[in-house]
Amino acid sequence: MTDCLFCKIVAGDIPADIVYRDDIMTVFKDISPKAPVHLLAVPNHHVESLNDLTEEDAHWVAHITCMLPVIARDNGLTEGFRTVVNTGAGGGQEVYHLHYHILGDVRDANWRGF
Ligand code: 5GP
Ligand code: ZN
């Protein structure tokens, strides 16, 4: 999608601190971190939110879900992490390209929450 911030980051048109990338997903640091580690994991293709998923999406959703703990551990979160997915206006979603927040260590953070 041409007018989507995270599509532009995936395409390399807007700079981001990318920590992981494969054929399905890209993970980069949140520009305004709410914890010592705050990453955003996004599908490489445009999907607005969880509201748009169907069973047909199960393969890549499973891939992203299974990669979340791997990426968290690789970024130093060896004692666990928090995953947040904001969906729609009522969920506080600001960027309408599906993304999984990976946050940690929330015990040590001045946690501002969602
Ligand atoms: P949402 O509220 O939609 O769940 O989260 C959007 C997240 O995107 C926020 O945590 C915000 O800090 C982050 N964000 C917004 N603009 C940018 C940007 O240009 N680059 C990066 N890396 N993160 C961004
Ligand atoms: Zn997009």
PDB file of C-alpha atoms and ligand atoms in Angstrom:
ATOM      1  CA  MET A   1       0.000   0.000   0.000  1.00  0.00           C
ATOM      2  CA  THR A   2       1.612   3.262  -1.102  1.00  0.00           C
ATOM      3  CA  ASP A   3       0.397   5.498   1.709  1.00  0.00           C
ATOM      4  CA  CYS A   4       1.188   3.185   4.619  1.00  0.00           C
ATOM      5  CA  LEU A   5       4.025   4.007   7.028  1.00  0.00           C
ATOM      6  CA  PHE A   6       4.945   0.403   7.783  1.00  0.00           C
ATOM      7  CA  CYS A   7       4.745  -0.640   4.112  1.00  0.00           C
ATOM      8  CA  LYS A   8       7.275   2.131   3.454  1.00  0.00           C
ATOM      9  CA  ILE A   9       9.540   0.833   6.228  1.00  0.00           C
ATOM     10  CA  VAL A  10       9.289  -2.722   4.819  1.00  0.00           C
ATOM     11  CA  ALA A  11      10.119  -1.382   1.352  1.00  0.00           C
ATOM     12  CA  GLY A  12      13.075   0.613   2.688  1.00  0.00           C
ATOM     13  CA  ASP A  13      11.542   3.946   1.676  1.00  0.00           C
ATOM     14  CA  ILE A  14      11.531   5.181   5.298  1.00  0.00           C
ATOM     15  CA  PRO A  15      14.498   4.351   7.542  1.00  0.00           C
ATOM     16  CA  ALA A  16      14.039   2.116  10.571  1.00  0.00           C
ATOM     17  CA  ASP A  17      16.298   0.123  12.842  1.00  0.00           C
ATOM     18  CA  ILE A  18      15.508  -3.329  11.459  1.00  0.00           C
ATOM     19  CA  VAL A  19      16.519  -6.237  13.720  1.00  0.00           C
ATOM     20  CA  TYR A  20      15.050  -9.168  11.754  1.00  0.00           C
ATOM     21  CA  ARG A  21      13.688  -9.791   8.308  1.00  0.00           C
ATOM     22  CA  ASP A  22      12.570 -12.790   6.253  1.00  0.00           C
ATOM     23  CA  ASP A  23      10.199 -13.468   3.360  1.00  0.00           C
ATOM     24  CA  ILE A  24       7.121 -13.053   5.561  1.00  0.00           C
ATOM     25  CA  MET A  25       7.926 -10.481   8.213  1.00  0.00           C
ATOM     26  CA  THR A  26      10.061  -7.540   9.249  1.00  0.00           C
ATOM     27  CA  VAL A  27      10.904  -6.501  12.807  1.00  0.00           C
ATOM     28  CA  PHE A  28      12.175  -3.048  13.732  1.00  0.00           C
ATOM     29  CA  LYS A  29      12.612  -0.873  16.814  1.00  0.00           C
ATOM     30  CA  ASP A  30       9.686   1.296  17.848  1.00  0.00           C
ATOM     31  CA  ILE A  31      10.537   4.963  17.353  1.00  0.00           C
ATOM     32  CA  SER A  32       9.060   5.830  20.758  1.00  0.00           C
ATOM     33  CA  PRO A  33       9.969   2.908  23.040  1.00  0.00           C
ATOM     34  CA  LYS A  34       7.739   2.161  26.036  1.00  0.00           C
ATOM     35  CA  ALA A  35      10.225  -0.331  27.536  1.00  0.00           C
ATOM     36  CA  PRO A  36      14.014  -0.908  27.312  1.00  0.00           C
ATOM     37  CA  VAL A  37      13.342  -3.193  24.338  1.00  0.00           C
ATOM     38  CA  HIS A  38      10.343  -2.261  22.189  1.00  0.00           C
ATOM     39  CA  LEU A  39      10.091  -3.906  18.779  1.00  0.00           C
ATOM     40  CA  LEU A  40       7.366  -3.998  16.154  1.00  0.00           C
ATOM     41  CA  ALA A  41       6.865  -7.187  14.125  1.00  0.00           C
ATOM     42  CA  VAL A  42       4.906  -6.661  10.918  1.00  0.00           C
ATOM     43  CA  PRO A  43       3.899  -8.807   7.938  1.00  0.00           C
ATOM     44  CA  ASN A  44       5.732  -7.708   4.791  1.00  0.00           C
ATOM     45  CA  HIS A  45       2.438  -7.409   2.932  1.00  0.00           C
ATOM     46  CA  HIS A  46      -0.224  -4.883   3.863  1.00  0.00           C
ATOM     47  CA  VAL A  47      -2.911  -6.028   6.301  1.00  0.00           C
ATOM     48  CA  GLU A  48      -4.721  -3.383   8.306  1.00  0.00           C
ATOM     49  CA  SER A  49      -5.408  -5.228  11.533  1.00  0.00           C
ATOM     50  CA  LEU A  50      -6.481  -8.494  13.141  1.00  0.00           C
ATOM     51  CA  ASN A  51     -10.004  -7.581  11.986  1.00  0.00           C
ATOM     52  CA  ASP A  52      -8.964  -8.419   8.418  1.00  0.00           C
ATOM     53  CA  LEU A  53      -7.666 -11.933   9.027  1.00  0.00           C
ATOM     54  CA  THR A  54      -9.323 -15.100   7.767  1.00  0.00           C
ATOM     55  CA  GLU A  55      -8.353 -18.781   8.016  1.00  0.00           C
ATOM     56  CA  GLU A  56      -6.435 -18.277   4.761  1.00  0.00           C
ATOM     57  CA  ASP A  57      -3.932 -16.183   6.687  1.00  0.00           C
ATOM     58  CA  ALA A  58      -3.160 -18.946   9.184  1.00  0.00           C
ATOM     59  CA  HIS A  59       0.220 -19.851   7.670  1.00  0.00           C
ATOM     60  CA  TRP A  60       1.918 -16.484   7.912  1.00  0.00           C
ATOM     61  CA  VAL A  61       0.184 -15.570  11.191  1.00  0.00           C
ATOM     62  CA  ALA A  62       1.557 -18.785  12.691  1.00  0.00           C
ATOM     63  CA  HIS A  63       5.017 -17.968  11.361  1.00  0.00           C
ATOM     64  CA  ILE A  64       5.016 -14.493  12.932  1.00  0.00           C
ATOM     65  CA  THR A  65       3.631 -15.848  16.209  1.00  0.00           C
ATOM     66  CA  CYS A  66       6.269 -18.574  16.408  1.00  0.00           C
ATOM     67  CA  MET A  67       9.050 -16.099  15.620  1.00  0.00           C
ATOM     68  CA  LEU A  68       8.090 -13.650  18.396  1.00  0.00           C
ATOM     69  CA  PRO A  69       9.893 -15.533  21.212  1.00  0.00           C
ATOM     70  CA  VAL A  70      12.922 -16.177  18.996  1.00  0.00           C
ATOM     71  CA  ILE A  71      13.215 -12.487  18.182  1.00  0.00           C
ATOM     72  CA  ALA A  72      12.622 -11.523  21.822  1.00  0.00           C
ATOM     73  CA  ARG A  73      15.416 -13.851  22.997  1.00  0.00           C
ATOM     74  CA  ASP A  74      17.755 -12.632  20.258  1.00  0.00           C
ATOM     75  CA  ASN A  75      17.215  -9.095  21.535  1.00  0.00           C
ATOM     76  CA  GLY A  76      18.087  -9.951  25.117  1.00  0.00           C
ATOM     77  CA  LEU A  77      14.661 -10.734  26.542  1.00  0.00           C
ATOM     78  CA  THR A  78      15.678 -14.073  28.039  1.00  0.00           C
ATOM     79  CA  GLU A  79      13.226 -13.883  30.945  1.00  0.00           C
ATOM     80  CA  GLY A  80      10.094 -13.271  28.920  1.00  0.00           C
ATOM     81  CA  PHE A  81       8.393 -10.478  27.086  1.00  0.00           C
ATOM     82  CA  ARG A  82       5.042  -8.802  26.558  1.00  0.00           C
ATOM     83  CA  THR A  83       3.167  -8.932  23.249  1.00  0.00           C
ATOM     84  CA  VAL A  84       0.525  -6.308  22.461  1.00  0.00           C
ATOM     85  CA  VAL A  85      -1.631  -6.025  19.346  1.00  0.00           C
ATOM     86  CA  ASN A  86      -3.857  -2.955  19.230  1.00  0.00           C
ATOM     87  CA  THR A  87      -6.858  -3.419  16.953  1.00  0.00           C
ATOM     88  CA  GLY A  88      -8.982  -0.595  15.603  1.00  0.00           C
ATOM     89  CA  ALA A  89      -9.824   2.758  17.143  1.00  0.00           C
ATOM     90  CA  GLY A  90     -11.245   1.159  20.264  1.00  0.00           C
ATOM     91  CA  GLY A  91      -8.001  -0.762  20.719  1.00  0.00           C
ATOM     92  CA  GLY A  92      -5.869   2.351  20.398  1.00  0.00           C
ATOM     93  CA  GLN A  93      -4.407   1.385  17.023  1.00  0.00           C
ATOM     94  CA  GLU A  94      -2.568   4.330  15.433  1.00  0.00           C
ATOM     95  CA  VAL A  95      -0.832   2.701  12.463  1.00  0.00           C
ATOM     96  CA  TYR A  96      -3.179   0.643  10.291  1.00  0.00           C
ATOM     97  CA  HIS A  97      -0.706  -2.012   9.223  1.00  0.00           C
ATOM     98  CA  LEU A  98      -0.957  -5.032  11.532  1.00  0.00           C
ATOM     99  CA  HIS A  99       1.892  -5.064  14.042  1.00  0.00           C
ATOM    100  CA  TYR A 100       2.849  -7.026  17.124  1.00  0.00           C
ATOM    101  CA  HIS A 101       4.526  -5.000  19.843  1.00  0.00           C
ATOM    102  CA  ILE A 102       7.307  -6.944  21.591  1.00  0.00           C
ATOM    103  CA  LEU A 103       8.189  -5.316  24.909  1.00  0.00           C
ATOM    104  CA  GLY A 104      10.549  -6.092  27.747  1.00  0.00           C
ATOM    105  CA  ASP A 105      11.690  -6.084  30.413  1.00  0.00           C
ATOM    106  CA  VAL A 106       8.455  -4.445  31.567  1.00  0.00           C
ATOM    107  CA  ARG A 107       9.378  -5.147  35.218  1.00  0.00           C
ATOM    108  CA  ASP A 108      12.250  -2.663  34.983  1.00  0.00           C
ATOM    109  CA  ALA A 109      10.559  -0.106  32.765  1.00  0.00           C
ATOM    110  CA  ASN A 110       8.824   3.076  33.681  1.00  0.00           C
ATOM    111  CA  TRP A 111       5.901   1.336  32.008  1.00  0.00           C
ATOM    112  CA  ARG A 112       3.483   3.746  30.410  1.00  0.00           C
ATOM    113  CA  GLY A 113       1.279   0.963  29.136  1.00  0.00           C
ATOM    114  CA  PHE A 114      -1.283   0.919  26.360  1.00  0.00           C
TER     115      PHE A 114
HETATM  116  P1  5GP B   1      -0.203   1.318  17.586  1.00  0.00           P
HETATM  117  O1  5GP B   1      -0.668   2.411  18.507  1.00  0.00           O
HETATM  118  O2  5GP B   1      -0.749   1.492  16.192  1.00  0.00           O
HETATM  119  O3  5GP B   1      -0.427  -0.054  18.137  1.00  0.00           O
HETATM  120  O4  5GP B   1       1.367   1.457  17.535  1.00  0.00           O
HETATM  121  C1  5GP B   1       2.054   2.183  16.576  1.00  0.00           C
HETATM  122  C2  5GP B   1       3.487   2.234  17.021  1.00  0.00           C
HETATM  123  O5  5GP B   1       4.272   2.693  15.944  1.00  0.00           O
HETATM  124  C3  5GP B   1       3.727   3.212  18.187  1.00  0.00           C
HETATM  125  O6  5GP B   1       4.302   2.516  19.294  1.00  0.00           O
HETATM  126  C4  5GP B   1       4.702   4.237  17.592  1.00  0.00           C
HETATM  127  O7  5GP B   1       5.683   4.668  18.514  1.00  0.00           O
HETATM  128  C5  5GP B   1       5.318   3.489  16.424  1.00  0.00           C
HETATM  129  N1  5GP B   1       5.709   4.346  15.318  1.00  0.00           N
HETATM  130  C6  5GP B   1       5.007   5.371  14.780  1.00  0.00           C
HETATM  131  N2  5GP B   1       5.674   5.929  13.758  1.00  0.00           N
HETATM  132  C7  5GP B   1       6.839   5.228  13.646  1.00  0.00           C
HETATM  133  C8  5GP B   1       7.957   5.339  12.758  1.00  0.00           C
HETATM  134  O8  5GP B   1       8.021   6.179  11.853  1.00  0.00           O
HETATM  135  N3  5GP B   1       8.979   4.449  12.937  1.00  0.00           N
HETATM  136  C9  5GP B   1       8.956   3.499  13.925  1.00  0.00           C
HETATM  137  N4  5GP B   1      10.009   2.704  14.023  1.00  0.00           N
HETATM  138  N5  5GP B   1       7.907   3.367  14.771  1.00  0.00           N
HETATM  139  C10 5GP B   1       6.868   4.229  14.636  1.00  0.00           C
HETATM  140 ZN    ZN B   2       1.036  -1.293   5.084  1.00  0.00          ZN
END
